[in-house]
Amino acid sequence: DAKTTQPPSMDCAEGRAANLPCNHSTISGNEYVYWYRQIHSQGPQYIIHGLKNNETNEMASLIITEDRKSSTLILPHATLRDTAVYYCIVRLNNAGNMLTFGGGTRLMVKP
Amino acid sequence: DAGVIQSPRHEVTEMGQEVTLRCKPISGHNSLFWYRQTMMRGLELLIYFNNNVPIDDSGMPEDRFSAKMPNASFSTLKIQPSEPRDSAVYFCASSTGTGLGYTFGSGTRLTVV
């Protein structure tokens, strides 16, 4: 799986958009970008994933650059409950393929 | 569905004792993964199974660790003998064959004293 680079920490004001960047310059053409988050003391939780196109669901939006070498996870209206560690992972979408977690970004949403 | 169920939630044991962690994956998921999380090393994949068969156990730290999956609805991770450095949160996760995403359990917090 391709390696990813994320800032170790970020702050965001409650109610504002949180934009979490991820660099994956060695991503291959058939690797997907996945985002997970881990709220304190809980297991990681799936947020969103994409291959080439931008994606949106009820939790977040994922913006992938045209060259696919970087992406941004957007939480449009961050709440205090969004405080967590966010992991960007690139992987093949094969059956049973494992997830490899890096250090992630610790997002602190402040009142 | 109740999600991935792990037991116990917390385990405190003395060094040298055997510890068994349990996991019930989501029904219909055919891949199961065991992870360990510590402050120093983050989330590490220990072993994973496809259709109850161990595929990659290269993350298992040493022979004291063993994992089994006797059927599609149950897996165990055993540490014998346990050591203080095994103290960590152990997560189990399962996924479908499509690779859409994993579902993690709530974890077992192990403390070896």
mmCIF file with all atom_site columns, C-alpha atoms in Angstrom:
data_model
loop_
_atom_site.group_PDB
_atom_site.id
_atom_site.type_symbol
_atom_site.label_atom_id
_atom_site.label_alt_id
_atom_site.label_comp_id
_atom_site.label_asym_id
_atom_site.label_entity_id
_atom_site.label_seq_id
_atom_site.pdbx_PDB_ins_code
_atom_site.Cartn_x
_atom_site.Cartn_y
_atom_site.Cartn_z
_atom_site.occupancy
_atom_site.B_iso_or_equiv
_atom_site.pdbx_formal_charge
_atom_site.auth_seq_id
_atom_site.auth_comp_id
_atom_site.auth_asym_id
_atom_site.auth_atom_id
_atom_site.pdbx_PDB_model_num
ATOM 1   C CA . ASP A 1 1   ? 0.000   0.000   0.000   1.00 0.00 ? 1   ASP A CA 1
ATOM 2   C CA . ALA A 1 2   ? 1.129   3.541   -0.758  1.00 0.00 ? 2   ALA A CA 1
ATOM 3   C CA . LYS A 1 3   ? 2.456   5.634   2.102   1.00 0.00 ? 3   LYS A CA 1
ATOM 4   C CA . THR A 1 4   ? 0.533   8.678   3.317   1.00 0.00 ? 4   THR A CA 1
ATOM 5   C CA . THR A 1 5   ? 1.622   11.862  5.056   1.00 0.00 ? 5   THR A CA 1
ATOM 6   C CA . GLN A 1 6   ? -0.659  13.817  7.377   1.00 0.00 ? 6   GLN A CA 1
ATOM 7   C CA . PRO A 1 7   ? -0.061  16.697  9.781   1.00 0.00 ? 7   PRO A CA 1
ATOM 8   C CA . PRO A 1 8   ? 0.118   15.361  13.334  1.00 0.00 ? 8   PRO A CA 1
ATOM 9   C CA . SER A 1 9   ? -2.450  17.786  14.717  1.00 0.00 ? 9   SER A CA 1
ATOM 10  C CA . MET A 1 10  ? -4.950  20.486  13.774  1.00 0.00 ? 10  MET A CA 1
ATOM 11  C CA . ASP A 1 11  ? -7.403  22.736  15.551  1.00 0.00 ? 11  ASP A CA 1
ATOM 12  C CA . CYS A 1 12  ? -10.800 23.839  14.309  1.00 0.00 ? 12  CYS A CA 1
ATOM 13  C CA . ALA A 1 13  ? -13.465 26.133  15.742  1.00 0.00 ? 13  ALA A CA 1
ATOM 14  C CA . GLU A 1 14  ? -16.831 24.570  16.428  1.00 0.00 ? 14  GLU A CA 1
ATOM 15  C CA . GLY A 1 15  ? -19.256 25.185  13.575  1.00 0.00 ? 15  GLY A CA 1
ATOM 16  C CA . ARG A 1 16  ? -16.522 25.881  11.057  1.00 0.00 ? 16  ARG A CA 1
ATOM 17  C CA . ALA A 1 17  ? -15.348 23.553  8.318   1.00 0.00 ? 17  ALA A CA 1
ATOM 18  C CA . ALA A 1 18  ? -12.449 21.257  9.160   1.00 0.00 ? 18  ALA A CA 1
ATOM 19  C CA . ASN A 1 19  ? -10.161 20.530  6.218   1.00 0.00 ? 19  ASN A CA 1
ATOM 20  C CA . LEU A 1 20  ? -7.784  17.655  6.804   1.00 0.00 ? 20  LEU A CA 1
ATOM 21  C CA . PRO A 1 21  ? -5.053  17.191  4.180   1.00 0.00 ? 21  PRO A CA 1
ATOM 22  C CA . CYS A 1 22  ? -3.308  14.003  3.144   1.00 0.00 ? 22  CYS A CA 1
ATOM 23  C CA . ASN A 1 23  ? -0.418  13.479  0.755   1.00 0.00 ? 23  ASN A CA 1
ATOM 24  C CA . HIS A 1 24  ? -0.098  10.168  -1.090  1.00 0.00 ? 24  HIS A CA 1
ATOM 25  C CA . SER A 1 25  ? 2.269   10.939  -3.924  1.00 0.00 ? 25  SER A CA 1
ATOM 26  C CA . THR A 1 26  ? 3.124   7.284   -4.623  1.00 0.00 ? 26  THR A CA 1
ATOM 27  C CA . ILE A 1 27  ? -0.463  6.122   -4.995  1.00 0.00 ? 27  ILE A CA 1
ATOM 28  C CA . SER A 1 28  ? -1.022  3.665   -7.830  1.00 0.00 ? 28  SER A CA 1
ATOM 29  C CA . GLY A 1 29  ? -3.850  3.830   -10.329 1.00 0.00 ? 29  GLY A CA 1
ATOM 30  C CA . ASN A 1 30  ? -5.998  1.174   -8.680  1.00 0.00 ? 30  ASN A CA 1
ATOM 31  C CA . GLU A 1 31  ? -5.528  2.225   -5.073  1.00 0.00 ? 31  GLU A CA 1
ATOM 32  C CA . TYR A 1 32  ? -8.382  3.887   -3.225  1.00 0.00 ? 32  TYR A CA 1
ATOM 33  C CA . VAL A 1 33  ? -8.158  6.659   -0.632  1.00 0.00 ? 33  VAL A CA 1
ATOM 34  C CA . TYR A 1 34  ? -9.897  5.759   2.632   1.00 0.00 ? 34  TYR A CA 1
ATOM 35  C CA . TRP A 1 35  ? -10.541 7.897   5.673   1.00 0.00 ? 35  TRP A CA 1
ATOM 36  C CA . TYR A 1 36  ? -11.186 6.556   9.142   1.00 0.00 ? 36  TYR A CA 1
ATOM 37  C CA . ARG A 1 37  ? -11.408 8.285   12.477  1.00 0.00 ? 37  ARG A CA 1
ATOM 38  C CA . GLN A 1 38  ? -10.872 7.128   16.021  1.00 0.00 ? 38  GLN A CA 1
ATOM 39  C CA . ILE A 1 39  ? -12.629 8.839   18.857  1.00 0.00 ? 39  ILE A CA 1
ATOM 40  C CA . HIS A 1 40  ? -10.944 8.385   22.199  1.00 0.00 ? 40  HIS A CA 1
ATOM 41  C CA . SER A 1 41  ? -11.161 4.827   23.554  1.00 0.00 ? 41  SER A CA 1
ATOM 42  C CA . GLN A 1 42  ? -13.215 3.584   20.609  1.00 0.00 ? 42  GLN A CA 1
ATOM 43  C CA . GLY A 1 43  ? -12.338 1.488   17.590  1.00 0.00 ? 43  GLY A CA 1
ATOM 44  C CA . PRO A 1 44  ? -11.643 3.260   14.295  1.00 0.00 ? 44  PRO A CA 1
ATOM 45  C CA . GLN A 1 45  ? -14.749 4.201   12.326  1.00 0.00 ? 45  GLN A CA 1
ATOM 46  C CA . TYR A 1 46  ? -15.069 4.307   8.551   1.00 0.00 ? 46  TYR A CA 1
ATOM 47  C CA . ILE A 1 47  ? -15.850 7.762   7.153   1.00 0.00 ? 47  ILE A CA 1
ATOM 48  C CA . ILE A 1 48  ? -15.548 7.774   3.380   1.00 0.00 ? 48  ILE A CA 1
ATOM 49  C CA . HIS A 1 49  ? -13.478 6.509   0.479   1.00 0.00 ? 49  HIS A CA 1
ATOM 50  C CA . GLY A 1 50  ? -12.870 7.337   -3.178  1.00 0.00 ? 50  GLY A CA 1
ATOM 51  C CA . LEU A 1 51  ? -10.820 6.494   -6.245  1.00 0.00 ? 51  LEU A CA 1
ATOM 52  C CA . LYS A 1 52  ? -10.777 9.510   -8.551  1.00 0.00 ? 52  LYS A CA 1
ATOM 53  C CA . ASN A 1 53  ? -13.935 11.520  -8.169  1.00 0.00 ? 53  ASN A CA 1
ATOM 54  C CA . ASN A 1 54  ? -14.914 13.665  -5.236  1.00 0.00 ? 54  ASN A CA 1
ATOM 55  C CA . GLU A 1 55  ? -17.257 11.925  -2.835  1.00 0.00 ? 55  GLU A CA 1
ATOM 56  C CA . THR A 1 56  ? -19.771 13.101  -0.271  1.00 0.00 ? 56  THR A CA 1
ATOM 57  C CA . ASN A 1 57  ? -21.816 11.315  2.334   1.00 0.00 ? 57  ASN A CA 1
ATOM 58  C CA . GLU A 1 58  ? -23.657 12.245  5.494   1.00 0.00 ? 58  GLU A CA 1
ATOM 59  C CA . MET A 1 59  ? -20.421 12.486  7.455   1.00 0.00 ? 59  MET A CA 1
ATOM 60  C CA . ALA A 1 60  ? -17.969 14.255  5.198   1.00 0.00 ? 60  ALA A CA 1
ATOM 61  C CA . SER A 1 61  ? -16.719 15.156  1.740   1.00 0.00 ? 61  SER A CA 1
ATOM 62  C CA . LEU A 1 62  ? -13.580 13.823  0.111   1.00 0.00 ? 62  LEU A CA 1
ATOM 63  C CA . ILE A 1 63  ? -11.743 15.936  -2.445  1.00 0.00 ? 63  ILE A CA 1
ATOM 64  C CA . ILE A 1 64  ? -9.070  14.129  -4.496  1.00 0.00 ? 64  ILE A CA 1
ATOM 65  C CA . THR A 1 65  ? -6.732  16.135  -6.696  1.00 0.00 ? 65  THR A CA 1
ATOM 66  C CA . GLU A 1 66  ? -6.681  15.409  -10.402 1.00 0.00 ? 66  GLU A CA 1
ATOM 67  C CA . ASP A 1 67  ? -3.239  13.796  -10.203 1.00 0.00 ? 67  ASP A CA 1
ATOM 68  C CA . ARG A 1 68  ? -4.458  11.805  -7.170  1.00 0.00 ? 68  ARG A CA 1
ATOM 69  C CA . LYS A 1 69  ? -1.320  12.648  -5.219  1.00 0.00 ? 69  LYS A CA 1
ATOM 70  C CA . SER A 1 70  ? -3.228  14.327  -2.418  1.00 0.00 ? 70  SER A CA 1
ATOM 71  C CA . SER A 1 71  ? -6.682  14.560  -0.918  1.00 0.00 ? 71  SER A CA 1
ATOM 72  C CA . THR A 1 72  ? -8.637  16.552  1.632   1.00 0.00 ? 72  THR A CA 1
ATOM 73  C CA . LEU A 1 73  ? -11.294 15.360  4.026   1.00 0.00 ? 73  LEU A CA 1
ATOM 74  C CA . ILE A 1 74  ? -13.840 18.062  4.775   1.00 0.00 ? 74  ILE A CA 1
ATOM 75  C CA . LEU A 1 75  ? -16.110 18.091  7.802   1.00 0.00 ? 75  LEU A CA 1
ATOM 76  C CA . PRO A 1 76  ? -18.448 20.938  6.784   1.00 0.00 ? 76  PRO A CA 1
ATOM 77  C CA . HIS A 1 77  ? -19.627 21.991  10.246  1.00 0.00 ? 77  HIS A CA 1
ATOM 78  C CA . ALA A 1 78  ? -17.333 20.568  12.883  1.00 0.00 ? 78  ALA A CA 1
ATOM 79  C CA . THR A 1 79  ? -18.782 19.785  16.298  1.00 0.00 ? 79  THR A CA 1
ATOM 80  C CA . LEU A 1 80  ? -17.062 18.955  19.570  1.00 0.00 ? 80  LEU A CA 1
ATOM 81  C CA . ARG A 1 81  ? -17.900 15.295  18.922  1.00 0.00 ? 81  ARG A CA 1
ATOM 82  C CA . ASP A 1 82  ? -15.696 15.377  15.818  1.00 0.00 ? 82  ASP A CA 1
ATOM 83  C CA . THR A 1 83  ? -12.615 15.642  18.035  1.00 0.00 ? 83  THR A CA 1
ATOM 84  C CA . ALA A 1 84  ? -10.685 12.503  17.091  1.00 0.00 ? 84  ALA A CA 1
ATOM 85  C CA . VAL A 1 85  ? -7.660  11.124  15.287  1.00 0.00 ? 85  VAL A CA 1
ATOM 86  C CA . TYR A 1 86  ? -8.267  10.997  11.533  1.00 0.00 ? 86  TYR A CA 1
ATOM 87  C CA . TYR A 1 87  ? -6.435  8.430   9.420   1.00 0.00 ? 87  TYR A CA 1
ATOM 88  C CA . CYS A 1 88  ? -5.878  8.653   5.692   1.00 0.00 ? 88  CYS A CA 1
ATOM 89  C CA . ILE A 1 89  ? -5.119  5.265   4.137   1.00 0.00 ? 89  ILE A CA 1
ATOM 90  C CA . VAL A 1 90  ? -4.550  4.193   0.559   1.00 0.00 ? 90  VAL A CA 1
ATOM 91  C CA . ARG A 1 91  ? -5.146  0.600   -0.364  1.00 0.00 ? 91  ARG A CA 1
ATOM 92  C CA . LEU A 1 92  ? -6.242  -1.766  -3.056  1.00 0.00 ? 92  LEU A CA 1
ATOM 93  C CA . ASN A 1 93  ? -9.904  -2.626  -2.918  1.00 0.00 ? 93  ASN A CA 1
ATOM 94  C CA . ASN A 1 94  ? -9.330  -6.360  -2.950  1.00 0.00 ? 94  ASN A CA 1
ATOM 95  C CA . ALA A 1 95  ? -11.256 -8.753  -0.808  1.00 0.00 ? 95  ALA A CA 1
ATOM 96  C CA . GLY A 1 96  ? -9.800  -9.082  2.641   1.00 0.00 ? 96  GLY A CA 1
ATOM 97  C CA . ASN A 1 97  ? -7.098  -6.539  1.963   1.00 0.00 ? 97  ASN A CA 1
ATOM 98  C CA . MET A 1 98  ? -5.769  -5.215  5.212   1.00 0.00 ? 98  MET A CA 1
ATOM 99  C CA . LEU A 1 99  ? -5.729  -1.627  6.444   1.00 0.00 ? 99  LEU A CA 1
ATOM 100 C CA . THR A 1 100 ? -2.389  -0.178  7.506   1.00 0.00 ? 100 THR A CA 1
ATOM 101 C CA . PHE A 1 101 ? -2.700  2.806   9.842   1.00 0.00 ? 101 PHE A CA 1
ATOM 102 C CA . GLY A 1 102 ? -0.163  5.609   10.052  1.00 0.00 ? 102 GLY A CA 1
ATOM 103 C CA . GLY A 1 103 ? -0.001  8.297   12.701  1.00 0.00 ? 103 GLY A CA 1
ATOM 104 C CA . GLY A 1 104 ? -3.073  10.195  11.556  1.00 0.00 ? 104 GLY A CA 1
ATOM 105 C CA . THR A 1 105 ? -4.084  13.778  12.365  1.00 0.00 ? 105 THR A CA 1
ATOM 106 C CA . ARG A 1 106 ? -5.353  14.609  15.814  1.00 0.00 ? 106 ARG A CA 1
ATOM 107 C CA . LEU A 1 107 ? -8.199  17.090  15.242  1.00 0.00 ? 107 LEU A CA 1
ATOM 108 C CA . MET A 1 108 ? -9.226  19.205  18.190  1.00 0.00 ? 108 MET A CA 1
ATOM 109 C CA . VAL A 1 109 ? -12.542 21.019  17.762  1.00 0.00 ? 109 VAL A CA 1
ATOM 110 C CA . LYS A 1 110 ? -12.727 23.945  20.152  1.00 0.00 ? 110 LYS A CA 1
ATOM 111 C CA . PRO A 1 111 ? -15.786 25.870  21.358  1.00 0.00 ? 111 PRO A CA 1
ATOM 112 C CA . ASP B 2 1   ? -26.663 -6.224  13.615  1.00 0.00 ? 1   ASP B CA 1
ATOM 113 C CA . ALA B 2 2   ? -24.830 -5.770  16.912  1.00 0.00 ? 2   ALA B CA 1
ATOM 114 C CA . GLY B 2 3   ? -21.544 -5.059  15.208  1.00 0.00 ? 3   GLY B CA 1
ATOM 115 C CA . VAL B 2 4   ? -18.223 -6.677  16.035  1.00 0.00 ? 4   VAL B CA 1
ATOM 116 C CA . ILE B 2 5   ? -18.348 -7.938  19.605  1.00 0.00 ? 5   ILE B CA 1
ATOM 117 C CA . GLN B 2 6   ? -15.223 -8.255  21.707  1.00 0.00 ? 6   GLN B CA 1
ATOM 118 C CA . SER B 2 7   ? -14.825 -9.649  25.181  1.00 0.00 ? 7   SER B CA 1
ATOM 119 C CA . PRO B 2 8   ? -13.773 -8.883  27.766  1.00 0.00 ? 8   PRO B CA 1
ATOM 120 C CA . ARG B 2 9   ? -13.757 -5.057  27.600  1.00 0.00 ? 9   ARG B CA 1
ATOM 121 C CA . HIS B 2 10  ? -11.071 -4.879  30.255  1.00 0.00 ? 10  HIS B CA 1
ATOM 122 C CA . GLU B 2 11  ? -8.616  -7.491  31.467  1.00 0.00 ? 11  GLU B CA 1
ATOM 123 C CA . VAL B 2 12  ? -6.069  -7.163  34.236  1.00 0.00 ? 12  VAL B CA 1
ATOM 124 C CA . THR B 2 13  ? -3.751  -10.093 34.726  1.00 0.00 ? 13  THR B CA 1
ATOM 125 C CA . GLU B 2 14  ? -0.462  -10.936 36.337  1.00 0.00 ? 14  GLU B CA 1
ATOM 126 C CA . MET B 2 15  ? 2.696   -11.480 34.372  1.00 0.00 ? 15  MET B CA 1
ATOM 127 C CA . GLY B 2 16  ? 3.057   -15.086 33.301  1.00 0.00 ? 16  GLY B CA 1
ATOM 128 C CA . GLN B 2 17  ? -0.657  -15.788 33.119  1.00 0.00 ? 17  GLN B CA 1
ATOM 129 C CA . GLU B 2 18  ? -2.473  -16.879 29.984  1.00 0.00 ? 18  GLU B CA 1
ATOM 130 C CA . VAL B 2 19  ? -4.820  -14.330 28.444  1.00 0.00 ? 19  VAL B CA 1
ATOM 131 C CA . THR B 2 20  ? -7.535  -15.080 25.887  1.00 0.00 ? 20  THR B CA 1
ATOM 132 C CA . LEU B 2 21  ? -9.295  -12.328 23.975  1.00 0.00 ? 21  LEU B CA 1
ATOM 133 C CA . ARG B 2 22  ? -12.470 -13.104 22.048  1.00 0.00 ? 22  ARG B CA 1
ATOM 134 C CA . CYS B 2 23  ? -14.132 -11.696 18.978  1.00 0.00 ? 23  CYS B CA 1
ATOM 135 C CA . LYS B 2 24  ? -17.420 -12.280 17.213  1.00 0.00 ? 24  LYS B CA 1
ATOM 136 C CA . PRO B 2 25  ? -17.387 -10.732 13.720  1.00 0.00 ? 25  PRO B CA 1
ATOM 137 C CA . ILE B 2 26  ? -20.398 -9.373  11.894  1.00 0.00 ? 26  ILE B CA 1
ATOM 138 C CA . SER B 2 27  ? -22.438 -12.151 10.327  1.00 0.00 ? 27  SER B CA 1
ATOM 139 C CA . GLY B 2 28  ? -21.596 -12.488 6.640   1.00 0.00 ? 28  GLY B CA 1
ATOM 140 C CA . HIS B 2 29  ? -18.189 -10.823 6.922   1.00 0.00 ? 29  HIS B CA 1
ATOM 141 C CA . ASN B 2 30  ? -15.544 -13.226 5.695   1.00 0.00 ? 30  ASN B CA 1
ATOM 142 C CA . SER B 2 31  ? -12.395 -11.350 6.739   1.00 0.00 ? 31  SER B CA 1
ATOM 143 C CA . LEU B 2 32  ? -11.294 -10.851 10.332  1.00 0.00 ? 32  LEU B CA 1
ATOM 144 C CA . PHE B 2 33  ? -8.402  -8.786  11.638  1.00 0.00 ? 33  PHE B CA 1
ATOM 145 C CA . TRP B 2 34  ? -6.669  -8.423  14.998  1.00 0.00 ? 34  TRP B CA 1
ATOM 146 C CA . TYR B 2 35  ? -4.942  -5.110  15.796  1.00 0.00 ? 35  TYR B CA 1
ATOM 147 C CA . ARG B 2 36  ? -3.009  -3.862  18.791  1.00 0.00 ? 36  ARG B CA 1
ATOM 148 C CA . GLN B 2 37  ? -2.794  -0.203  19.787  1.00 0.00 ? 37  GLN B CA 1
ATOM 149 C CA . THR B 2 38  ? -0.256  1.423   22.067  1.00 0.00 ? 38  THR B CA 1
ATOM 150 C CA . MET B 2 39  ? 0.813   5.029   22.512  1.00 0.00 ? 39  MET B CA 1
ATOM 151 C CA . MET B 2 40  ? 4.295   4.255   21.249  1.00 0.00 ? 40  MET B CA 1
ATOM 152 C CA . ARG B 2 41  ? 3.472   2.155   18.192  1.00 0.00 ? 41  ARG B CA 1
ATOM 153 C CA . GLY B 2 42  ? -0.043  3.217   17.241  1.00 0.00 ? 42  GLY B CA 1
ATOM 154 C CA . LEU B 2 43  ? -2.352  0.717   15.535  1.00 0.00 ? 43  LEU B CA 1
ATOM 155 C CA . GLU B 2 44  ? -0.554  -2.424  14.413  1.00 0.00 ? 44  GLU B CA 1
ATOM 156 C CA . LEU B 2 45  ? -2.053  -5.290  12.444  1.00 0.00 ? 45  LEU B CA 1
ATOM 157 C CA . LEU B 2 46  ? -1.234  -8.580  14.155  1.00 0.00 ? 46  LEU B CA 1
ATOM 158 C CA . ILE B 2 47  ? -2.964  -11.166 11.977  1.00 0.00 ? 47  ILE B CA 1
ATOM 159 C CA . TYR B 2 48  ? -5.855  -11.516 9.586   1.00 0.00 ? 48  TYR B CA 1
ATOM 160 C CA . PHE B 2 49  ? -8.082  -14.338 8.376   1.00 0.00 ? 49  PHE B CA 1
ATOM 161 C CA . ASN B 2 50  ? -10.012 -14.837 5.152   1.00 0.00 ? 50  ASN B CA 1
ATOM 162 C CA . ASN B 2 51  ? -12.787 -17.447 5.306   1.00 0.00 ? 51  ASN B CA 1
ATOM 163 C CA . ASN B 2 52  ? -11.428 -18.650 8.664   1.00 0.00 ? 52  ASN B CA 1
ATOM 164 C CA . VAL B 2 53  ? -7.933  -19.276 7.247   1.00 0.00 ? 53  VAL B CA 1
ATOM 165 C CA . PRO B 2 54  ? -4.963  -17.258 8.590   1.00 0.00 ? 54  PRO B CA 1
ATOM 166 C CA . ILE B 2 55  ? -3.508  -15.300 5.682   1.00 0.00 ? 55  ILE B CA 1
ATOM 167 C CA . ASP B 2 56  ? -0.825  -13.110 7.203   1.00 0.00 ? 56  ASP B CA 1
ATOM 168 C CA . ASP B 2 57  ? 0.502   -13.407 10.736  1.00 0.00 ? 57  ASP B CA 1
ATOM 169 C CA . SER B 2 58  ? 3.687   -11.456 10.168  1.00 0.00 ? 58  SER B CA 1
ATOM 170 C CA . GLY B 2 59  ? 2.544   -8.845  12.655  1.00 0.00 ? 59  GLY B CA 1
ATOM 171 C CA . MET B 2 60  ? 2.346   -11.291 15.554  1.00 0.00 ? 60  MET B CA 1
ATOM 172 C CA . PRO B 2 61  ? 5.165   -10.113 17.818  1.00 0.00 ? 61  PRO B CA 1
ATOM 173 C CA . GLU B 2 62  ? 6.424   -13.488 19.000  1.00 0.00 ? 62  GLU B CA 1
ATOM 174 C CA . ASP B 2 63  ? 5.527   -17.097 19.668  1.00 0.00 ? 63  ASP B CA 1
ATOM 175 C CA . ARG B 2 64  ? 3.722   -16.159 22.860  1.00 0.00 ? 64  ARG B CA 1
ATOM 176 C CA . PHE B 2 65  ? 0.915   -14.859 20.664  1.00 0.00 ? 65  PHE B CA 1
ATOM 177 C CA . SER B 2 66  ? -1.457  -17.163 18.806  1.00 0.00 ? 66  SER B CA 1
ATOM 178 C CA . ALA B 2 67  ? -4.787  -16.656 17.065  1.00 0.00 ? 67  ALA B CA 1
ATOM 179 C CA . LYS B 2 68  ? -7.466  -19.045 15.916  1.00 0.00 ? 68  LYS B CA 1
ATOM 180 C CA . MET B 2 69  ? -10.689 -18.841 14.001  1.00 0.00 ? 69  MET B CA 1
ATOM 181 C CA . PRO B 2 70  ? -12.488 -22.181 14.404  1.00 0.00 ? 70  PRO B CA 1
ATOM 182 C CA . ASN B 2 71  ? -15.592 -20.979 12.567  1.00 0.00 ? 71  ASN B CA 1
ATOM 183 C CA . ALA B 2 72  ? -16.994 -17.944 10.792  1.00 0.00 ? 72  ALA B CA 1
ATOM 184 C CA . SER B 2 73  ? -18.491 -16.474 13.933  1.00 0.00 ? 73  SER B CA 1
ATOM 185 C CA . PHE B 2 74  ? -15.679 -16.673 16.449  1.00 0.00 ? 74  PHE B CA 1
ATOM 186 C CA . SER B 2 75  ? -11.985 -15.889 16.843  1.00 0.00 ? 75  SER B CA 1
ATOM 187 C CA . THR B 2 76  ? -9.550  -15.842 19.737  1.00 0.00 ? 76  THR B CA 1
ATOM 188 C CA . LEU B 2 77  ? -6.228  -14.161 20.369  1.00 0.00 ? 77  LEU B CA 1
ATOM 189 C CA . LYS B 2 78  ? -4.188  -15.853 23.059  1.00 0.00 ? 78  LYS B CA 1
ATOM 190 C CA . ILE B 2 79  ? -1.088  -14.646 24.877  1.00 0.00 ? 79  ILE B CA 1
ATOM 191 C CA . GLN B 2 80  ? 0.836   -17.232 26.879  1.00 0.00 ? 80  GLN B CA 1
ATOM 192 C CA . PRO B 2 81  ? 2.699   -16.284 28.976  1.00 0.00 ? 81  PRO B CA 1
ATOM 193 C CA . SER B 2 82  ? 1.707   -12.627 29.210  1.00 0.00 ? 82  SER B CA 1
ATOM 194 C CA . GLU B 2 83  ? 4.251   -9.885  29.920  1.00 0.00 ? 83  GLU B CA 1
ATOM 195 C CA . PRO B 2 84  ? 3.837   -6.241  31.035  1.00 0.00 ? 84  PRO B CA 1
ATOM 196 C CA . ARG B 2 85  ? 4.865   -5.013  27.561  1.00 0.00 ? 85  ARG B CA 1
ATOM 197 C CA . ASP B 2 86  ? 1.778   -6.736  26.146  1.00 0.00 ? 86  ASP B CA 1
ATOM 198 C CA . SER B 2 87  ? -0.377  -4.108  27.854  1.00 0.00 ? 87  SER B CA 1
ATOM 199 C CA . ALA B 2 88  ? -2.366  -2.412  25.109  1.00 0.00 ? 88  ALA B CA 1
ATOM 200 C CA . VAL B 2 89  ? -5.814  -2.118  23.576  1.00 0.00 ? 89  VAL B CA 1
ATOM 201 C CA . TYR B 2 90  ? -6.556  -5.017  21.256  1.00 0.00 ? 90  TYR B CA 1
ATOM 202 C CA . PHE B 2 91  ? -9.082  -4.450  18.485  1.00 0.00 ? 91  PHE B CA 1
ATOM 203 C CA . CYS B 2 92  ? -10.846 -6.955  16.317  1.00 0.00 ? 92  CYS B CA 1
ATOM 204 C CA . ALA B 2 93  ? -12.326 -5.916  12.964  1.00 0.00 ? 93  ALA B CA 1
ATOM 205 C CA . SER B 2 94  ? -14.269 -7.672  10.240  1.00 0.00 ? 94  SER B CA 1
ATOM 206 C CA . SER B 2 95  ? -15.069 -6.849  6.640   1.00 0.00 ? 95  SER B CA 1
ATOM 207 C CA . THR B 2 96  ? -16.900 -8.191  3.632   1.00 0.00 ? 96  THR B CA 1
ATOM 208 C CA . GLY B 2 97  ? -15.164 -9.531  0.573   1.00 0.00 ? 97  GLY B CA 1
ATOM 209 C CA . THR B 2 98  ? -15.845 -6.311  -1.304  1.00 0.00 ? 98  THR B CA 1
ATOM 210 C CA . GLY B 2 99  ? -13.267 -4.439  0.743   1.00 0.00 ? 99  GLY B CA 1
ATOM 211 C CA . LEU B 2 100 ? -15.668 -1.539  1.231   1.00 0.00 ? 100 LEU B CA 1
ATOM 212 C CA . GLY B 2 101 ? -14.564 -0.974  4.748   1.00 0.00 ? 101 GLY B CA 1
ATOM 213 C CA . TYR B 2 102 ? -13.880 -2.462  8.061   1.00 0.00 ? 102 TYR B CA 1
ATOM 214 C CA . THR B 2 103 ? -16.026 -2.493  11.152  1.00 0.00 ? 103 THR B CA 1
ATOM 215 C CA . PHE B 2 104 ? -14.086 -2.425  14.381  1.00 0.00 ? 104 PHE B CA 1
ATOM 216 C CA . GLY B 2 105 ? -15.102 -3.725  17.762  1.00 0.00 ? 105 GLY B CA 1
ATOM 217 C CA . SER B 2 106 ? -14.874 -1.655  20.920  1.00 0.00 ? 106 SER B CA 1
ATOM 218 C CA . GLY B 2 107 ? -11.576 -3.231  21.886  1.00 0.00 ? 107 GLY B CA 1
ATOM 219 C CA . THR B 2 108 ? -10.166 -5.056  24.900  1.00 0.00 ? 108 THR B CA 1
ATOM 220 C CA . ARG B 2 109 ? -7.939  -3.044  27.203  1.00 0.00 ? 109 ARG B CA 1
ATOM 221 C CA . LEU B 2 110 ? -5.317  -5.442  28.536  1.00 0.00 ? 110 LEU B CA 1
ATOM 222 C CA . THR B 2 111 ? -3.148  -4.591  31.523  1.00 0.00 ? 111 THR B CA 1
ATOM 223 C CA . VAL B 2 112 ? -0.427  -7.023  32.559  1.00 0.00 ? 112 VAL B CA 1
ATOM 224 C CA . VAL B 2 113 ? 1.049   -6.271  35.965  1.00 0.00 ? 113 VAL B CA 1
#
